[in-house]
Tab-separated table of C-alpha atoms and ligand atoms in Angstrom:
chain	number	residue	atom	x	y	z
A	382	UNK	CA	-13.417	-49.487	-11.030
A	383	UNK	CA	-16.134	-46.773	-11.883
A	384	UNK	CA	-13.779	-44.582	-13.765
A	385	UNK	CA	-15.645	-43.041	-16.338
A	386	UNK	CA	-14.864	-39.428	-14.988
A	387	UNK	CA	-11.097	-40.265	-15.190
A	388	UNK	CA	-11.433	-41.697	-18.770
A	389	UNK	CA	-13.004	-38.405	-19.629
A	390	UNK	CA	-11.326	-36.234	-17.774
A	391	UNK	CA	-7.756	-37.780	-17.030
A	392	UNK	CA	-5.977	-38.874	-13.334
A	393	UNK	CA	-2.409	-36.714	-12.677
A	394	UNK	CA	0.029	-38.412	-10.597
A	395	UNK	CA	2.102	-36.595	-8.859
A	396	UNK	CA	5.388	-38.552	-7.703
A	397	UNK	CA	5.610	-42.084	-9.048
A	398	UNK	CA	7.793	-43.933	-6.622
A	399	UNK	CA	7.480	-46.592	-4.838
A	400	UNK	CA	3.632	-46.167	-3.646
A	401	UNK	CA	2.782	-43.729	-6.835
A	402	UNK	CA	3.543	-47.189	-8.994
A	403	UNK	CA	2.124	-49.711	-6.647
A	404	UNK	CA	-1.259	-47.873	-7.174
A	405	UNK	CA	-0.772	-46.808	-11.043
A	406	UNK	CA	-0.070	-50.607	-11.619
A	407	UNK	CA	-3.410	-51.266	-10.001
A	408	UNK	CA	-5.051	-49.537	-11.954
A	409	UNK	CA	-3.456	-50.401	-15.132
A	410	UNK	CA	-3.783	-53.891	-14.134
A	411	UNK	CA	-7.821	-52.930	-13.481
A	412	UNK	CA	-8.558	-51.819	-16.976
A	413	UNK	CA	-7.960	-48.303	-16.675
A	414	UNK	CA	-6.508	-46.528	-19.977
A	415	UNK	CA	-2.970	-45.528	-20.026
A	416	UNK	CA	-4.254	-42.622	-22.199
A	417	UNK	CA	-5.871	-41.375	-19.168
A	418	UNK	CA	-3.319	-41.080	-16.883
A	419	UNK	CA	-0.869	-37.924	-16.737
A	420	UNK	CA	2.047	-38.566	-14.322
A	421	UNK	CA	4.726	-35.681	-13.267
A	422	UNK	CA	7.829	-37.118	-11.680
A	423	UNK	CA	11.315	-35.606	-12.401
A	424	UNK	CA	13.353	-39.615	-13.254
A	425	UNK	CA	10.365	-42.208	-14.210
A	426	UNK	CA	11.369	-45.744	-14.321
A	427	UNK	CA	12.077	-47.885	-16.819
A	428	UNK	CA	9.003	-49.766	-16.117
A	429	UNK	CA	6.565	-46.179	-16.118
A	430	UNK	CA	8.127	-45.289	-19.251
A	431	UNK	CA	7.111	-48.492	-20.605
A	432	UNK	CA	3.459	-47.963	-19.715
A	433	UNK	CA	2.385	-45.654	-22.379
A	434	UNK	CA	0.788	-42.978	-19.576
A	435	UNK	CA	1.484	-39.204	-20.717
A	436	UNK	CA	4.857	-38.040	-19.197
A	437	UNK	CA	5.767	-34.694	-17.848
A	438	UNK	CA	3.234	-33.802	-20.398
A	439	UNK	CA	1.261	-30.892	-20.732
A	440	UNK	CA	-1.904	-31.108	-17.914
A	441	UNK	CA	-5.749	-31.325	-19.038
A	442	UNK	CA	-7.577	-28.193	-17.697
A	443	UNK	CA	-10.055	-29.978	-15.404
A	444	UNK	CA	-8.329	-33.545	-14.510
A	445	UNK	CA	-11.041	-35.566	-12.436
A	446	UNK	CA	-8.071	-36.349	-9.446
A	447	UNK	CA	-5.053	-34.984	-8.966
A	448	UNK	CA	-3.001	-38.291	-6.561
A	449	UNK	CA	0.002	-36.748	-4.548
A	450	UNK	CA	2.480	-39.408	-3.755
A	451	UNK	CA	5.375	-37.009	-3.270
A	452	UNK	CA	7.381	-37.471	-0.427
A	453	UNK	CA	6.025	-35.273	2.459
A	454	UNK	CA	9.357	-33.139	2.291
A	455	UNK	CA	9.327	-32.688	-1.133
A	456	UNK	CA	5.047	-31.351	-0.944
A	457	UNK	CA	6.348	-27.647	-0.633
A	458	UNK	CA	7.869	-27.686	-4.007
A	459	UNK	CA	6.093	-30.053	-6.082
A	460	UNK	CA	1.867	-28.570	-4.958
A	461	UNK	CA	2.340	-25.073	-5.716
A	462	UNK	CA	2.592	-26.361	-9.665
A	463	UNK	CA	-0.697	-27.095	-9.126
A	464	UNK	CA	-2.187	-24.631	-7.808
A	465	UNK	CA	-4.173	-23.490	-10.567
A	466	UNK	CA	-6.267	-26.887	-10.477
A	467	UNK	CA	-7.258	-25.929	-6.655
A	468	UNK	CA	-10.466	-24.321	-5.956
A	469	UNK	CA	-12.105	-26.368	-8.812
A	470	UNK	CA	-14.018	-29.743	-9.627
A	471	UNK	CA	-10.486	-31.662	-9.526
A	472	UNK	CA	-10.173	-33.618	-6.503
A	473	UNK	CA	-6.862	-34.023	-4.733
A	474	UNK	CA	-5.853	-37.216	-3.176
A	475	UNK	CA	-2.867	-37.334	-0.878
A	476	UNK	CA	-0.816	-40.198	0.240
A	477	UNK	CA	1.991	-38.339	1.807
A	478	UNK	CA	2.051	-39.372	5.320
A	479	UNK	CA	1.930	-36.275	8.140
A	480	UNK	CA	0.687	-33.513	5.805
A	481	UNK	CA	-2.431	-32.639	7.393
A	482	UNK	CA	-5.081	-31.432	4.881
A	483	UNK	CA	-5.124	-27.852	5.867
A	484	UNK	CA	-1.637	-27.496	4.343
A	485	UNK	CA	-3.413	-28.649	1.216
A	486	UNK	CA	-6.024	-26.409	1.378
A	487	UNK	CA	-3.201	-23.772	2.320
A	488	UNK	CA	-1.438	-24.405	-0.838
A	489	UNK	CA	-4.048	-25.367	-3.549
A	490	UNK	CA	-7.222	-22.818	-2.477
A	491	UNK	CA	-9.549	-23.651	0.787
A	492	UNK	CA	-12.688	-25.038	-1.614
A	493	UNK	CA	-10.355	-27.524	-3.151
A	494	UNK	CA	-12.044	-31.412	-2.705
A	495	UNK	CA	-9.335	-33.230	-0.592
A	496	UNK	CA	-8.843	-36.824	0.485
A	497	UNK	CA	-6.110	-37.307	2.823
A	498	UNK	CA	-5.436	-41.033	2.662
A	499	UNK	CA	-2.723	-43.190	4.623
A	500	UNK	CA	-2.131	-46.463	2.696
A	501	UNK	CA	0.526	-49.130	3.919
A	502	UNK	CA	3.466	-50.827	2.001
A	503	UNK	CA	1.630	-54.288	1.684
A	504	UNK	CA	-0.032	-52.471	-1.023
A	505	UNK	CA	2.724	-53.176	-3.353
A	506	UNK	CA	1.528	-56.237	-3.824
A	507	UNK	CA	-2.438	-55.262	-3.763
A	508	UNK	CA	-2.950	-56.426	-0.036
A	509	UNK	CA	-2.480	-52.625	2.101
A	510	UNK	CA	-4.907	-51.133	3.414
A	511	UNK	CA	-5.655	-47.440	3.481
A	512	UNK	CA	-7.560	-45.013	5.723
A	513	UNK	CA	-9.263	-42.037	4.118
A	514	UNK	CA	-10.968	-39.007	5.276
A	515	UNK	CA	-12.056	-35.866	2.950
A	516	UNK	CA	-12.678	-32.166	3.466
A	517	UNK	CA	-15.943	-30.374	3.637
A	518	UNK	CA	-15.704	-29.758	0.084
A	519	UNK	CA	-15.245	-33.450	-0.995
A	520	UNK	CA	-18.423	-34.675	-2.530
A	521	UNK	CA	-20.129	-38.132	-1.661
A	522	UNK	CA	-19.221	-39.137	-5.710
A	523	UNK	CA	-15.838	-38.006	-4.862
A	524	UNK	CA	-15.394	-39.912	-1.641
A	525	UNK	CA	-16.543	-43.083	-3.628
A	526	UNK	CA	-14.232	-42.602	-6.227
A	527	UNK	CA	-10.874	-42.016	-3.811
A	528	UNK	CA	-11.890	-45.093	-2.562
A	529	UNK	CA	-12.241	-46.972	-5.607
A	530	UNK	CA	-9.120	-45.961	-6.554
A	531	UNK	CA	-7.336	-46.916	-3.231
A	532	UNK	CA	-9.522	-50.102	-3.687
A	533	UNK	CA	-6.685	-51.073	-6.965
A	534	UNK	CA	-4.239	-51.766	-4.245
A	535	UNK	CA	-6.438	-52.947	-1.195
A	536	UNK	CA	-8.614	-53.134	1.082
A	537	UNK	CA	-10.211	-49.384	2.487
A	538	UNK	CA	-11.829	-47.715	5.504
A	539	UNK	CA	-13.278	-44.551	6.078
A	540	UNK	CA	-12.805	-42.185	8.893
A	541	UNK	CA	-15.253	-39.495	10.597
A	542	UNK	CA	-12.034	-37.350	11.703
A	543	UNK	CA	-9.049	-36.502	10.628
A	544	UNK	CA	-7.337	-36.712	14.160
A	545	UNK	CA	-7.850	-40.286	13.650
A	546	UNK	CA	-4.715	-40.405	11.018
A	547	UNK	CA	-2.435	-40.692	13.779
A	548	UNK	CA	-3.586	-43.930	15.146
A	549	UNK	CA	-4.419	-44.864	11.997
A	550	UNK	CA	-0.664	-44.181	10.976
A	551	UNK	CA	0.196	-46.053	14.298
A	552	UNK	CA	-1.452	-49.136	13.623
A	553	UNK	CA	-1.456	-50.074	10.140
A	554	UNK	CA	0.476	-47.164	8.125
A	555	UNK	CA	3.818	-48.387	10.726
A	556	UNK	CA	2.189	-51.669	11.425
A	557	UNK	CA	3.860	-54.076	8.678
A	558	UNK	CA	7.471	-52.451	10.272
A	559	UNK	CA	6.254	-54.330	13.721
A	560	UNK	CA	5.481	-57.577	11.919
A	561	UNK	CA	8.916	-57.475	9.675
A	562	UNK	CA	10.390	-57.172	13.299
A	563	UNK	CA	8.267	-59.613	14.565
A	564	UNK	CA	9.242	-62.166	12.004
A	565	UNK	CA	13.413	-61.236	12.574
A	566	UNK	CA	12.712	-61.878	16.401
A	567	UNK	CA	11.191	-65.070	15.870
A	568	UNK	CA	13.813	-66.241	13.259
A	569	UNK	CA	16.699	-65.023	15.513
A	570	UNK	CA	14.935	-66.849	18.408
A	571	UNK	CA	14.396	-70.106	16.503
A	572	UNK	CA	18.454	-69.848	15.896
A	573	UNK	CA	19.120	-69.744	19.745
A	574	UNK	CA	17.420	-72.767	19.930
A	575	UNK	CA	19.356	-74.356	17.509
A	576	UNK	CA	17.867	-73.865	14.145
A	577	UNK	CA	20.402	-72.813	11.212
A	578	UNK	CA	19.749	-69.090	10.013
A	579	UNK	CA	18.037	-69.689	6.846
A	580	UNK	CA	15.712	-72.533	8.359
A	581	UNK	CA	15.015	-69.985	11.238
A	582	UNK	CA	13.860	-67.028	8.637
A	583	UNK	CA	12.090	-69.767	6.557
A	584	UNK	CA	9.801	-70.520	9.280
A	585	UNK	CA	9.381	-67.313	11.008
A	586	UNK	CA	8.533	-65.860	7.960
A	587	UNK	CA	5.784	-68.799	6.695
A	588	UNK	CA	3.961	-68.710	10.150
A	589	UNK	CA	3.647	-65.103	10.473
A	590	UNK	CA	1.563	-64.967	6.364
A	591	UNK	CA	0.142	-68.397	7.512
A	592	UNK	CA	-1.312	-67.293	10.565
A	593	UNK	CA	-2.450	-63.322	9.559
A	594	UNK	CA	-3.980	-65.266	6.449
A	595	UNK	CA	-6.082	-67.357	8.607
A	596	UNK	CA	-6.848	-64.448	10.954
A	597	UNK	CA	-7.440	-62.608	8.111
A	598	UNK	CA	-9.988	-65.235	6.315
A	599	UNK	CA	-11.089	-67.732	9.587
A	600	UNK	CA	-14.456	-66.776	10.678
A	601	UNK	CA	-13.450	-67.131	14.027
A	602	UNK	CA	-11.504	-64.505	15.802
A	603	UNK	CA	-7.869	-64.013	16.635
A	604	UNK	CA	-8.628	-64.522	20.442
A	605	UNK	CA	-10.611	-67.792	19.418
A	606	UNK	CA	-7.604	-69.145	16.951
A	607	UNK	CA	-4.978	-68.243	19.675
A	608	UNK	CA	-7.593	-70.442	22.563
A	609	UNK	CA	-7.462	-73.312	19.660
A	610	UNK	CA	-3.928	-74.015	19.852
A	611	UNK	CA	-3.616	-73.572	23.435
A	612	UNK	CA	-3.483	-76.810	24.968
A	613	UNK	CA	-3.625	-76.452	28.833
A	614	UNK	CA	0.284	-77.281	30.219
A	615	UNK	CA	1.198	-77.288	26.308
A	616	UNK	CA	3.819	-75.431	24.775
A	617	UNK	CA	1.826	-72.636	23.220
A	618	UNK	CA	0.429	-72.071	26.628
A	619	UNK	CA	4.440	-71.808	27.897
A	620	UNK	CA	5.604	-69.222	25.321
A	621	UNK	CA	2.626	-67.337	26.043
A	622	UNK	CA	2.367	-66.587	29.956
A	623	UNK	CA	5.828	-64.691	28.391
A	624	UNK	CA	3.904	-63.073	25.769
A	625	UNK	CA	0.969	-62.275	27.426
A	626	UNK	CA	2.439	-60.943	30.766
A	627	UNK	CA	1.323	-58.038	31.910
A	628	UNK	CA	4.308	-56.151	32.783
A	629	UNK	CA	6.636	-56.866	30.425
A	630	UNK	CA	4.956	-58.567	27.638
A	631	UNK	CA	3.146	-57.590	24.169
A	632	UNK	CA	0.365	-55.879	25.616
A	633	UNK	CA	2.320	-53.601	27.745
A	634	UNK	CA	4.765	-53.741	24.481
A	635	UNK	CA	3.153	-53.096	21.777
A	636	UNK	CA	0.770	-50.014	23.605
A	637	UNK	CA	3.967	-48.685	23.909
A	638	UNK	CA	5.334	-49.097	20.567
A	639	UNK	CA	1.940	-47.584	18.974
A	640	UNK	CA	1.552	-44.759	21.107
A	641	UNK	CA	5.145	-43.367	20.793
A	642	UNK	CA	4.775	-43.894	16.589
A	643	UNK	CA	0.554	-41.946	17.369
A	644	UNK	CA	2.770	-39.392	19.175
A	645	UNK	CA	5.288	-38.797	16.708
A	646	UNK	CA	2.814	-38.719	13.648
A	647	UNK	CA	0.989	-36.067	15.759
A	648	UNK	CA	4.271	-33.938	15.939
A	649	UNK	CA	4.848	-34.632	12.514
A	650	UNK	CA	1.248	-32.987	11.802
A	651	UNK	CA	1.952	-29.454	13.038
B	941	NAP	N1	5.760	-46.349	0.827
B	941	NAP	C1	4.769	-46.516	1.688
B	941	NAP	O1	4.482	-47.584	2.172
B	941	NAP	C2	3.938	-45.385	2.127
B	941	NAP	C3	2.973	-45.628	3.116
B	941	NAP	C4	2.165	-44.574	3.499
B	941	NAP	C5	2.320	-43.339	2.904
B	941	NAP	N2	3.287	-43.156	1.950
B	941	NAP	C6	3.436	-41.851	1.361
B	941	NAP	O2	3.528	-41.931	-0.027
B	941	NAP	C7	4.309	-40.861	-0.497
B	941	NAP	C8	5.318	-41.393	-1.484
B	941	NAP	O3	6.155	-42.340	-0.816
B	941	NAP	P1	7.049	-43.342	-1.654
B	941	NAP	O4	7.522	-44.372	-0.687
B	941	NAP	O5	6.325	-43.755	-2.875
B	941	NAP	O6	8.266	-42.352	-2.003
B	941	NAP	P2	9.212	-42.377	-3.288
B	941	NAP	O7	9.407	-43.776	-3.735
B	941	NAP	O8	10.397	-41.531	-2.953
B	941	NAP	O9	8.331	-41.641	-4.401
B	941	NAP	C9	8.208	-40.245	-4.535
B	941	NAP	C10	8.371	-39.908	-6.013
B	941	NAP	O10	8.124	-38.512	-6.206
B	941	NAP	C11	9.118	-37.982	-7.063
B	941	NAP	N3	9.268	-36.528	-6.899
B	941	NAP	C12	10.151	-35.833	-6.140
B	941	NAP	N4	9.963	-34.520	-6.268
B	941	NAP	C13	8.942	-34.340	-7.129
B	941	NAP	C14	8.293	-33.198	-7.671
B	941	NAP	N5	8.644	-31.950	-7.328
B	941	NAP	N6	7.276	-33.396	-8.540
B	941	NAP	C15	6.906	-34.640	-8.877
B	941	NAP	N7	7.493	-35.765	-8.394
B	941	NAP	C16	8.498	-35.613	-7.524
B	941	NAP	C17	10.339	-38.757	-6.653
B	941	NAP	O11	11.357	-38.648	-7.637
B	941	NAP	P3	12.909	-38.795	-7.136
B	941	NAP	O12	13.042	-40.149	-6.571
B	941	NAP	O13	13.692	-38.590	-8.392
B	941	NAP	O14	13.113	-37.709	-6.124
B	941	NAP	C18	9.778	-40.179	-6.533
B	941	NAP	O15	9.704	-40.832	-7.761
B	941	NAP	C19	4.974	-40.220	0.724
B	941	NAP	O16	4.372	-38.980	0.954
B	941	NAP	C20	4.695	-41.171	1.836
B	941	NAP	O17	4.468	-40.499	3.053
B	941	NAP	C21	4.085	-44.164	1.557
């Protein structure tokens, strides 16, 4: 991580839950000095108070990036604290899902640097991956290092527009939801077959990492690795004239699914 602008100038985290700790282990784990870090969260953990970062401390004056990982409800009470770090050099990153970043810019100063980033829970365990898109006042350096530190907890994109977020949200900020569902489905239909419950879920769950690990890694693509186990008259090829019917199966499905979570991030947004 190129963090020699945090080491002299410190990271605040703002909110260290679930996601605020994912990434602050990350970048822990990645070398980065506790020293640096300032977090502000009203009832740390056991496990942040054991990290040695400064707590509810006193801020430094010009922190390199402020990262807000308050929940989206809580934004209205927790930014205005600080405010007097907008309109400056420090660069704010936000996590919080459906705060667009003119409420930031409301709220901390119009030329404050903002990232607006949507990550995904897989990043607990270092595999999300997170969109990001900055304001006109983000610099190129600044850009770089938002996604370096993203980078501590997976893999990142960039978008040219910000109206992207809500298919970005509807994809792969909701996605892992869809796949935890896919995986209950599967167990639960592996049971009506016969299977006991725990053999079911033992399954469902192994194929679903198996196979997004080889889609994930296989040079070939996830059309060509569904065609390879297809055997014409086989019993791939039975479950999926199901799947893959038009009317009623994933396509129709999941276009559903993705636009009504697109749709709902977009109300969220206003
Ligand atoms: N989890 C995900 O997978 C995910 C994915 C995409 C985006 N996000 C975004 O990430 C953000 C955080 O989500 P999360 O799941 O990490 O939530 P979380 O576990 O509830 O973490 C939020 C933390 O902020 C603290 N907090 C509350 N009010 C505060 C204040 N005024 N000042 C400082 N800290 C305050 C909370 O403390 P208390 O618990 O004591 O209130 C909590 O520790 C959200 O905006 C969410 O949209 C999360």
């Amino acid at each position: 991580m190129k963090t020699n602008d945090i080491q002299t100038r410190g990271l605040v985290l703002l909110g260290c839950g679930k996601m605020g700790s994912a990434m602050l282990a990350g970048w822990l784990d990645g070398g980065l000095p506790a020293q640096s870090v300032w977090v502000i969260d009203p009832n740390p953990s056991a496990w942040l108070r054991g990290t040695g970062v400064h707590l509810n401390a006193v801020l430094p004056d010009r922190p390199a990036v402020v990262l807000v990982a308050v929940k989206p409800q809580m934004m209205g009470e927790a930014l205005p604290t600080l405010a007097a770090l907008g309109n400056g050099e420090t660069l704010f990153l936000s996590v919080a899902a459906g705060t667009p970043i003119a409420a930031f810019e409301a709220a901390l100063g119009e030329t404050t640097p903002i990232v607006r980033a949507m990550p995904n829970t897989p990043a607990a365990i270092g595999r999300g991956i997170t969109a990001i898109i900055g304001n006109t006042r983000t610099t190129p350096a600044q850009l770089d290092l938002a996604e370096d530190l993203l980078g501590a907890v997976g893999q990142v994109v960039r978008l040219d527009d910000e109206g992207q977020i809500d298919a970005v949200t509807a994809v792969s900020g909701s996605g892992p939801a869809y796949v935890f569902h896919l995986i209950e489905t599967l167990a639960t239909a592996g049971e009506a077959e016969g299977l006991a419950p725990d053999l079911a879920m033992t399954l469902a769950k192994a194929t679903v990492a198996g196979a997004g690990a080889l889609a994930e890694t296989s040079p070939e693509s996830p059309t060509q690795l569904r065609v390879n186990v297809t055997s014409p008259n086989g019993t791939t090829q039975a479950a999926l004239e199901v799947l893959m019917n038009e009317v009623d199966g994933f396509p129709a499905l999941l276009a559903r699914a993705v636009k009504a979570a697109a749709d709902r991030s977009r109300e969220l947004g206003k």
